[in-house]
Coordinates of C-alpha atoms in Angstrom, one line a residue:
X1 CA 18.7 189.7 111.0
X2 CA 19.6 190.8 114.6
X3 CA 22.9 189.3 116.1
X4 CA 22.7 187.9 119.4
X5 CA 23.5 190.1 122.3
X6 CA 26.9 189.4 123.8
X7 CA 27.0 188.9 127.6
X8 CA 30.0 190.9 128.8
X9 CA 29.6 190.0 132.3
X10 CA 32.5 188.2 133.9
X11 CA 32.0 184.7 135.0
X12 CA 32.2 184.5 138.6
X13 CA 35.1 182.4 140.1
X14 CA 34.4 179.9 142.8
X15 CA 36.9 179.5 145.5
X16 CA 37.2 176.3 146.9
X17 CA 38.7 174.8 150.0
X18 CA 40.5 171.7 150.7
X19 CA 41.3 170.3 154.3
X20 CA 44.1 167.9 155.1
X21 CA 45.3 166.4 158.4
X22 CA 48.7 167.0 159.4
X23 CA 50.8 164.1 158.3
X24 CA 49.9 161.5 160.8
X25 CA 50.8 158.8 158.2
X26 CA 54.4 159.9 158.7
X27 CA 57.4 160.0 156.5
X28 CA 57.1 158.3 153.1
X29 CA 60.2 157.6 151.0
X30 CA 58.5 155.0 149.0
X31 CA 55.8 156.5 146.8
X32 CA 56.3 158.7 144.0
X33 CA 55.4 162.5 144.7
X34 CA 52.5 162.2 142.2
X35 CA 50.9 159.2 144.1
X36 CA 51.6 159.6 147.7
X37 CA 48.8 159.5 150.3
X38 CA 47.6 163.0 151.5
X39 CA 48.2 161.8 155.2
X40 CA 52.0 161.3 154.5
X41 CA 54.9 163.6 154.2
X42 CA 57.9 163.3 151.9
X43 CA 60.1 165.1 154.5
X44 CA 59.5 165.0 158.2
X45 CA 62.3 166.0 160.6
X46 CA 61.8 166.3 164.3
X47 CA 57.9 166.1 164.0
X48 CA 56.6 162.9 165.6
X49 CA 53.5 161.6 164.1
X50 CA 50.7 160.7 166.5
X51 CA 47.1 159.5 165.8
X52 CA 45.7 163.0 166.1
X53 CA 48.5 165.3 164.7
X54 CA 52.2 165.8 164.7
X55 CA 54.3 167.1 167.5
X56 CA 57.7 168.7 167.7
X57 CA 59.9 166.2 169.5
X58 CA 61.4 167.0 172.9
X59 CA 65.0 168.0 173.3
X60 CA 67.9 166.6 175.3
X61 CA 69.8 167.7 178.4
X62 CA 73.3 167.0 179.7
X63 CA 73.4 164.3 182.2
X64 CA 76.9 163.1 182.7
X65 CA 80.0 165.1 181.7
X66 CA 83.8 165.0 181.5
X67 CA 84.2 161.5 180.4
X68 CA 87.7 161.3 178.7
X69 CA 86.5 160.4 175.3
X70 CA 83.7 159.3 172.9
X71 CA 81.0 157.3 174.7
X72 CA 80.6 154.0 172.7
X73 CA 78.6 151.9 175.2
X74 CA 75.9 152.4 177.6
X75 CA 74.8 149.6 179.9
X76 CA 71.8 149.4 182.3
X77 CA 72.3 147.3 185.4
X78 CA 68.9 146.2 187.0
X79 CA 69.2 144.6 190.6
X80 CA 67.2 144.2 193.7
X81 CA 68.6 147.4 195.1
X82 CA 67.8 149.6 191.9
X83 CA 69.3 150.4 188.6
X84 CA 72.6 151.8 187.5
X85 CA 73.8 153.3 184.2
X86 CA 77.4 152.4 183.1
X87 CA 79.4 154.3 180.2
X88 CA 82.5 153.1 178.4
X89 CA 84.9 155.7 177.3
X90 CA 88.7 155.8 176.3
X91 CA 89.3 152.3 177.8
X92 CA 87.5 153.2 181.1
X93 CA 84.1 152.2 182.7
X94 CA 82.2 154.8 184.7
X95 CA 79.0 154.8 186.7
X96 CA 77.0 157.7 185.4
X97 CA 73.7 157.0 187.2
X98 CA 73.9 160.3 189.0
X99 CA 73.9 163.5 186.9
X100 CA 76.9 165.6 186.9
X101 CA 80.7 165.4 186.2
X102 CA 82.0 161.9 186.6
X103 CA 84.2 160.6 189.2
X104 CA 87.0 157.9 189.2
X105 CA 86.3 155.1 186.9
X106 CA 85.3 151.6 188.0
X107 CA 87.7 150.0 185.7
X108 CA 90.5 151.2 183.2
X109 CA 92.9 150.0 180.7
X110 CA 90.4 148.3 178.5
X111 CA 91.3 147.8 174.7
X112 CA 88.2 149.3 173.2
X113 CA 84.7 150.7 174.3
X114 CA 82.4 148.6 172.2
X115 CA 80.9 146.1 174.7
X116 CA 78.1 143.7 174.1
X117 CA 76.2 143.0 177.4
X118 CA 73.3 141.4 179.2
X119 CA 71.7 141.3 182.6
X120 CA 72.0 137.8 184.2
X121 CA 71.0 136.9 187.7
X122 CA 72.1 133.9 189.7
X123 CA 71.8 133.0 193.5
X124 CA 75.2 134.8 193.9
X125 CA 73.8 138.0 192.7
X126 CA 72.5 140.3 189.8
X127 CA 75.3 141.0 187.0
X128 CA 76.0 142.8 183.8
X129 CA 78.0 140.3 181.8
X130 CA 80.1 142.1 179.2
X131 CA 82.6 141.2 176.3
X132 CA 84.2 143.5 173.7
X133 CA 86.2 140.9 171.5
X134 CA 89.5 141.9 173.0
X135 CA 89.5 141.9 176.9
X136 CA 88.8 139.2 179.4
X137 CA 84.9 139.0 179.8
X138 CA 83.8 141.1 182.6
X139 CA 81.0 141.4 185.3
X140 CA 79.3 144.2 187.2
X141 CA 77.5 143.3 190.4
X142 CA 75.9 146.8 191.2
X143 CA 79.1 147.9 193.0
X144 CA 82.2 147.0 191.3
X145 CA 83.3 146.1 187.6
X146 CA 85.6 143.0 187.4
X147 CA 87.0 140.4 185.2
X148 CA 85.1 137.1 185.3
X149 CA 87.2 134.9 187.3
X150 CA 88.5 137.4 189.8
X151 CA 85.6 136.3 192.2
X152 CA 84.3 133.0 193.6
X153 CA 83.7 131.9 190.0
X154 CA 86.2 130.4 187.7
X155 CA 87.4 132.2 184.7
X156 CA 85.7 131.3 181.3
X157 CA 87.9 128.6 179.6
X158 CA 87.5 125.8 177.1
X159 CA 89.7 123.7 174.7
X160 CA 91.0 126.1 172.0
X161 CA 89.0 129.1 173.6
X162 CA 90.8 132.6 173.9
X163 CA 88.3 134.3 176.2
X164 CA 89.3 137.7 174.8
X165 CA 87.8 136.7 171.5
X166 CA 84.3 136.5 172.8
X167 CA 82.6 139.5 171.3
X168 CA 78.8 138.8 171.8
X169 CA 76.8 137.5 174.8
X170 CA 73.1 136.3 175.2
X171 CA 70.8 134.6 177.6
X172 CA 68.9 131.6 176.5
X173 CA 67.2 129.0 178.8
X174 CA 69.2 130.1 181.9
X175 CA 72.5 129.8 180.3
X176 CA 75.1 132.3 178.9
X177 CA 76.0 132.0 175.3
X178 CA 79.0 133.6 173.7
X179 CA 79.8 134.4 170.1
X180 CA 83.5 134.0 169.1
X181 CA 85.1 136.6 167.1
X182 CA 85.5 136.0 163.3
X183 CA 84.1 132.6 163.7
X184 CA 80.9 130.4 163.1
X185 CA 81.1 129.0 166.5
X186 CA 79.5 129.9 169.8
X187 CA 80.3 128.8 173.4
X188 CA 77.8 128.2 176.3
X189 CA 78.3 127.7 180.0
X190 CA 76.4 125.6 182.4
X191 CA 73.0 126.6 183.7
X192 CA 72.9 129.6 186.0
X193 CA 76.8 129.9 185.8
X194 CA 78.9 133.1 184.9
X195 CA 82.1 131.4 184.7
X196 CA 83.8 128.1 184.3
X197 CA 84.1 125.7 181.4
X198 CA 82.5 126.8 178.1
X199 CA 81.5 124.1 175.7
X200 CA 81.9 125.0 171.9
X201 CA 79.3 124.3 169.2
X202 CA 80.1 125.1 165.4
X203 CA 77.5 126.1 162.8
X204 CA 79.9 125.6 159.8
X205 CA 78.0 122.7 158.6
X206 CA 74.7 124.6 158.4
X207 CA 75.9 127.9 157.3
X208 CA 76.2 127.5 153.5
X209 CA 77.3 131.1 152.8
X210 CA 80.2 131.2 155.2
X211 CA 81.1 134.5 156.9
X212 CA 81.0 134.7 160.7
X213 CA 78.5 134.9 163.6
X214 CA 77.3 138.6 164.1
X215 CA 74.8 138.2 167.0
X216 CA 72.6 135.7 168.9
X217 CA 69.1 136.6 170.1
X218 CA 66.3 134.9 172.1
X219 CA 63.1 134.9 170.2
X220 CA 60.0 134.8 172.4
X221 CA 57.4 134.5 170.0
X222 CA 54.6 134.8 172.4
X223 CA 56.1 138.0 174.2
X224 CA 57.2 136.1 177.3
X225 CA 60.0 133.7 178.3
X226 CA 59.1 130.0 178.3
X227 CA 59.9 126.6 176.9
X228 CA 58.9 127.6 173.3
X229 CA 61.5 130.2 173.1
X230 CA 63.9 129.9 170.1
X231 CA 67.8 130.5 169.8
X232 CA 68.5 132.7 166.8
X233 CA 72.0 133.1 165.4
X234 CA 72.6 135.8 162.9
X235 CA 75.6 135.5 160.5
X236 CA 77.3 138.3 158.6
X237 CA 75.9 137.0 155.3
X238 CA 72.4 137.2 156.5
X239 CA 71.7 133.7 157.4
X240 CA 69.4 133.2 160.3
X241 CA 70.0 129.9 162.1
X242 CA 67.2 128.8 164.4
X243 CA 67.3 126.1 167.2
X244 CA 64.8 124.9 169.7
X245 CA 65.8 123.0 172.9
X246 CA 67.6 123.6 176.3
X247 CA 71.0 122.0 176.1
X248 CA 73.1 122.2 172.9
X249 CA 75.0 119.2 174.3
X250 CA 72.1 116.8 174.9
X251 CA 71.2 114.7 171.9
X252 CA 67.5 114.9 170.9
X253 CA 67.0 118.1 173.0
X254 CA 68.8 120.7 170.7
X255 CA 67.1 120.7 167.4
X256 CA 67.7 122.8 164.2
X257 CA 64.4 124.5 163.2
X258 CA 65.8 125.9 159.9
X259 CA 68.1 128.3 158.2
X260 CA 66.7 131.2 156.6
X261 CA 67.8 134.2 154.5
X262 CA 67.7 137.8 155.1
X263 CA 69.8 140.7 153.9
X264 CA 73.3 141.0 155.8
X265 CA 72.9 142.7 159.1
X266 CA 74.7 145.9 160.0
X267 CA 76.8 145.8 163.1
X268 CA 76.8 143.7 166.4
X269 CA 73.9 145.8 167.9
X270 CA 71.7 144.8 165.0
X271 CA 68.5 143.6 166.6
X272 CA 66.0 144.6 169.2
X273 CA 62.9 142.7 170.8
X274 CA 59.8 144.2 170.1
X275 CA 56.9 142.2 171.9
X276 CA 57.2 138.8 170.8
X277 CA 59.1 139.7 167.7
X278 CA 62.8 140.5 166.7
X279 CA 63.6 143.5 164.3
X280 CA 67.1 143.2 162.6
X281 CA 68.9 146.1 161.1
X282 CA 70.0 145.0 157.5
X283 CA 71.4 146.6 154.3
X284 CA 67.8 146.4 153.0
X285 CA 66.1 148.0 156.0
X286 CA 64.8 146.9 159.4
X287 CA 63.3 143.5 159.1
X288 CA 60.8 141.6 161.4
X289 CA 61.7 138.1 161.8
X290 CA 58.1 137.2 162.6
X291 CA 57.2 138.2 159.0
X292 CA 60.3 136.9 157.3
X293 CA 61.0 133.5 158.7
X294 CA 58.5 131.0 157.8
X295 CA 58.0 129.3 161.1
X296 CA 54.7 127.7 161.2
X297 CA 53.3 129.4 158.1
X298 CA 54.8 131.1 155.1
X299 CA 54.5 134.9 155.1
X300 CA 55.4 137.3 152.4
X301 CA 58.7 138.9 153.1
X302 CA 58.6 142.6 154.0
X303 CA 60.6 145.1 156.1
X304 CA 58.8 147.1 158.6
X305 CA 61.0 150.1 157.2
X306 CA 59.3 149.5 153.7
X307 CA 57.6 153.0 153.7
X308 CA 61.2 154.6 154.4
X309 CA 63.0 151.9 152.7
X310 CA 64.8 153.9 150.0
X311 CA 66.2 156.3 152.6
X312 CA 67.4 153.5 154.9
X313 CA 69.0 151.6 151.9
X314 CA 70.8 154.7 150.8
X315 CA 72.2 155.3 154.5
X316 CA 73.3 151.6 154.5
X317 CA 75.0 152.0 151.3
X318 CA 77.0 155.0 152.5
X319 CA 77.6 154.3 156.1
X320 CA 77.3 150.6 156.6
X321 CA 80.8 150.4 158.0
X322 CA 80.4 153.3 160.5
X323 CA 80.0 152.6 164.2
X324 CA 76.7 153.5 166.0
X325 CA 73.9 151.5 164.2
X326 CA 71.5 150.5 167.0
X327 CA 67.9 150.1 167.5
X328 CA 66.1 150.8 170.9
X329 CA 62.4 150.4 172.0
X330 CA 61.4 153.3 174.2
X331 CA 58.0 152.4 175.4
X332 CA 57.4 155.7 177.5
X333 CA 56.9 157.5 174.4
X334 CA 55.6 154.7 172.0
X335 CA 58.9 155.0 170.0
X336 CA 61.0 152.5 168.2
X337 CA 64.4 154.3 167.4
X338 CA 67.0 153.3 165.1
X339 CA 70.3 155.1 165.4
X340 CA 72.0 155.5 161.9
X341 CA 75.5 157.1 161.7
X342 CA 75.9 159.6 159.1
X343 CA 79.8 159.7 158.7
X344 CA 82.5 157.1 159.1
X345 CA 83.7 158.9 162.2
X346 CA 82.9 161.9 164.4
X347 CA 79.7 160.8 165.9
X348 CA 77.2 162.4 163.4
X349 CA 73.9 160.7 163.4
X350 CA 70.1 160.7 162.8
X351 CA 67.5 158.6 164.1
X352 CA 64.5 156.9 162.0
X353 CA 61.7 156.5 164.5
X354 CA 58.6 154.7 164.2
X355 CA 55.4 155.3 166.3
X356 CA 54.8 151.7 167.8
X357 CA 50.9 152.2 167.9
X358 CA 50.5 153.6 164.3
X359 CA 53.6 152.5 162.6
X360 CA 54.1 155.9 161.0
X361 CA 57.8 157.1 160.6
X362 CA 59.6 160.1 161.1
X363 CA 63.3 161.2 161.3
X364 CA 65.1 162.9 164.2
X365 CA 68.0 165.3 163.5
X366 CA 70.3 167.0 165.9
X367 CA 71.1 164.2 168.3
X368 CA 74.5 162.9 167.4
X369 CA 74.4 159.8 169.2
X370 CA 77.0 156.8 169.4
X371 CA 75.0 154.6 171.6
X372 CA 71.7 154.4 173.5
X373 CA 70.4 152.9 176.6
X374 CA 67.3 153.1 179.1
X375 CA 67.6 153.8 182.9
X376 CA 64.6 153.5 184.9
X377 CA 62.5 153.9 181.6
X378 CA 64.1 157.3 180.7
X379 CA 66.2 157.3 177.5
X380 CA 69.8 158.4 177.3
X381 CA 72.6 158.4 174.6
X382 CA 76.4 158.6 174.7
X383 CA 77.9 161.1 172.2
X384 CA 81.4 161.7 170.6
X385 CA 82.0 164.8 172.9
X386 CA 82.5 162.6 175.9
X387 CA 79.0 163.4 177.4
X388 CA 75.9 161.3 178.1
X389 CA 72.7 163.1 177.6
X390 CA 69.1 162.4 178.5
X391 CA 66.9 162.2 175.4
X392 CA 63.2 163.2 175.3
X393 CA 63.7 165.9 177.9
X394 CA 63.5 169.6 177.9
X395 CA 62.6 172.1 175.1
X396 CA 65.9 172.4 173.4
X397 CA 69.0 170.5 172.4
X398 CA 71.2 171.3 175.2
X399 CA 70.5 174.9 174.7
X400 CA 70.4 174.7 170.9
X401 CA 66.9 175.4 169.5
X402 CA 65.1 172.4 167.9
X403 CA 64.3 173.0 164.2
X404 CA 61.3 170.8 163.1
X405 CA 60.6 170.9 159.3
X406 CA 57.8 169.3 157.3
X407 CA 56.9 168.9 153.7
X408 CA 53.4 167.5 153.2
X409 CA 52.5 165.1 150.4
X410 CA 51.5 166.9 147.3
X411 CA 47.8 166.9 146.6
X412 CA 45.8 167.6 143.6
X413 CA 42.9 168.8 145.5
X414 CA 40.5 166.2 144.1
X415 CA 41.1 167.3 140.4
X416 CA 44.4 166.0 138.9
X417 CA 43.9 167.6 135.5
X418 CA 42.7 170.9 136.5
X419 CA 45.0 174.0 136.8
X420 CA 44.5 175.9 140.1
X421 CA 45.3 179.2 141.3
X422 CA 46.1 178.5 145.1
X423 CA 45.4 181.6 147.1
X424 CA 45.7 181.1 150.8
X425 CA 46.7 178.5 153.2
X426 CA 46.1 177.9 157.1
X427 CA 47.7 176.1 159.7
X428 CA 45.8 174.7 162.9
X429 CA 48.1 173.9 165.8
X430 CA 48.1 174.2 169.6
X431 CA 50.9 175.6 171.6
X432 CA 51.6 176.8 175.1
X433 CA 54.2 179.5 174.2
X434 CA 55.3 181.7 171.5
X435 CA 57.3 179.8 168.8
X436 CA 58.0 181.3 165.4
X437 CA 56.4 179.2 162.7
X438 CA 57.3 179.7 159.1
X439 CA 55.4 178.3 156.2
X440 CA 54.8 178.4 152.4
X441 CA 53.7 176.3 149.7
X442 CA 55.4 174.5 146.7
X443 CA 53.6 173.5 143.5
X444 CA 53.8 170.8 140.9
X445 CA 56.7 168.8 142.6
X446 CA 59.2 171.8 142.8
X447 CA 61.4 171.4 145.9
X448 CA 64.2 173.5 147.3
X449 CA 65.7 173.0 150.8
X450 CA 65.2 175.6 153.4
X451 CA 68.0 177.8 154.2
X452 CA 69.6 177.9 157.7
X453 CA 67.4 180.8 158.8
X454 CA 63.6 180.9 158.8
X455 CA 63.4 182.1 155.1
X456 CA 61.6 180.2 152.2
X457 CA 60.9 180.8 148.7
X458 CA 57.6 179.8 147.1
X459 CA 57.2 178.1 143.8
X460 CA 56.3 181.6 142.1
X461 CA 59.8 182.9 143.3
X462 CA 58.3 185.2 146.0
X463 CA 59.9 185.0 149.5
X464 CA 57.6 183.0 151.8
X465 CA 58.5 185.2 154.8
X466 CA 57.2 188.4 153.7
X467 CA 53.7 187.6 154.7
X468 CA 52.3 188.4 158.2
X469 CA 52.6 184.7 159.1
X470 CA 56.3 185.1 160.3
X471 CA 55.2 187.9 162.7
X472 CA 52.6 185.8 164.2
X473 CA 52.8 184.0 167.6
X474 CA 50.5 181.8 169.2
X475 CA 48.7 182.7 172.4
X476 CA 50.2 182.2 175.7
X477 CA 47.5 179.7 176.7
X478 CA 47.3 176.2 175.4
X479 CA 44.6 176.3 172.6
X480 CA 44.0 175.6 169.2
X481 CA 45.1 178.6 167.1
X482 CA 44.8 179.2 163.4
X483 CA 46.4 181.8 160.9
X484 CA 45.7 182.4 157.3
X485 CA 48.5 183.4 154.8
X486 CA 48.6 184.4 151.4
X487 CA 50.3 181.9 148.8
X488 CA 49.5 183.0 145.2
X489 CA 50.8 180.1 143.3
X490 CA 49.5 178.7 140.1
X491 CA 49.7 174.8 139.7
X492 CA 48.0 171.5 139.5
X493 CA 49.3 170.1 142.9
X494 CA 50.4 171.8 146.2
X495 CA 52.5 171.0 149.1
X496 CA 52.7 172.9 152.3
X497 CA 56.0 173.3 153.9
X498 CA 56.2 174.0 157.7
X499 CA 59.1 174.9 160.0
X500 CA 58.7 175.3 163.8
X501 CA 61.6 176.5 165.9
X502 CA 61.4 175.3 169.5
X503 CA 63.6 177.1 172.1
X504 CA 61.6 177.1 175.4
X505 CA 58.9 175.1 177.2
X506 CA 56.5 175.2 174.3
X507 CA 54.7 172.1 173.4
X508 CA 53.8 172.4 169.7
X509 CA 51.3 170.2 168.0
X510 CA 50.1 170.6 164.4
X511 CA 46.5 169.4 163.6
X512 CA 45.6 170.2 160.0
X513 CA 46.1 172.3 156.8
X514 CA 43.7 174.1 154.8
X515 CA 44.1 175.5 151.2
X516 CA 41.9 177.9 149.2
X517 CA 42.1 177.9 145.4
X518 CA 40.1 178.9 142.3
X519 CA 39.7 176.1 139.6
X520 CA 40.8 176.8 135.9
X521 CA 40.9 174.6 132.9
X522 CA 43.4 171.8 131.8
X523 CA 45.8 174.1 130.4

């Protein structure tokens, strides 16, 4: 009996390709690496996720210099004659509206530089009203900084009140409200007054967890300012006390809406208005009061930072007591920025940044800010080195190259159980200059941090920077460019790492990633 002929021809391997968008879904510190959406990234530093790709953030430039110490407060004054930017440093107040070295201070001899402030207009003029929990409350009228009570108005006074203990200020229904340090009491003035007799109001009977008042905010649920506005008081223990009305001293007018519980807030500068909502920095993340407080309807509690919650909670646990926590809305670039200190002192900081259109997150590094402010819709921050910088400007960080790192979510390439030989990868991006881009892959959830120089190591152990990719530069004109590079890794799931170094006028935008691979068996 004849034996069947044996087919010695090698089975032809099929090379497959998978195409992924750049991580427009943003940073994900919530999901497991094995179950993360392919549109996300488990590391996204200095790449800003947009609807059609990820762009390397802009840099910052020096704006005002030679302040005598760390800049812990920036204040924007808006008046009929224009806008001014003030900075507090080493017990002094400076006008830093114009770029360059600062001149003589507007005021000196202050006890600390951590001022809370509001803009408030009366028939007498437009003012910044500022308090710091130690000095006499102050005003700025567009020209001079002075104590309240040094002009035509009377000093702020009240039975049992030490004016220097006022540590937070807010405007509600044409009145100034002040929070007293280490107390559950607030004080309020007459309508349209910046001085005079203040009336106390205690919340001790409604705050069951004790503590002290941290901050007050005005909640304009419809996005505007009107009769339905709510007065919101936030305690150190996370109780949120909400009132409706106009005059706290008028029986029947000032009514308690409710007392609600969130996680304890971090810092006096713990909230920011975003449209008709208030977002609060807490030890559990960045909380939207519009989704947490059941006013009108019950809503499941969630934080807008849920997707990066693990990272935020870790930072809160380590640096809760550090100065510098502050949110700021930056409409010009559709950013909601949360400044997070990374050391007990010294001004080291990162920023968690949310795209207000897509709600995708990323992290900014390299901007060691102590405080933030806007001036004419431009973004500024004060730093520990005694300088004020303009952010979102320029193509370097005051001369230091911007390093943007990304690690895309791992993908199984539509077959979880199949072993794959990843052969090549391709980046599609656009740029108007010649930045070096360094890249490589990692397989099966292996991870190692990039070194300080553009040198990587793939999961196979070979150096990532030996391919031709490291010598490839984009064309001078703005166009979508692409370049394949060899990967040569064996695994079930793959992730691309991408680093861009920006140190010039380049605009760098990443659109997509492609991988080629051959499929094998389960083992």
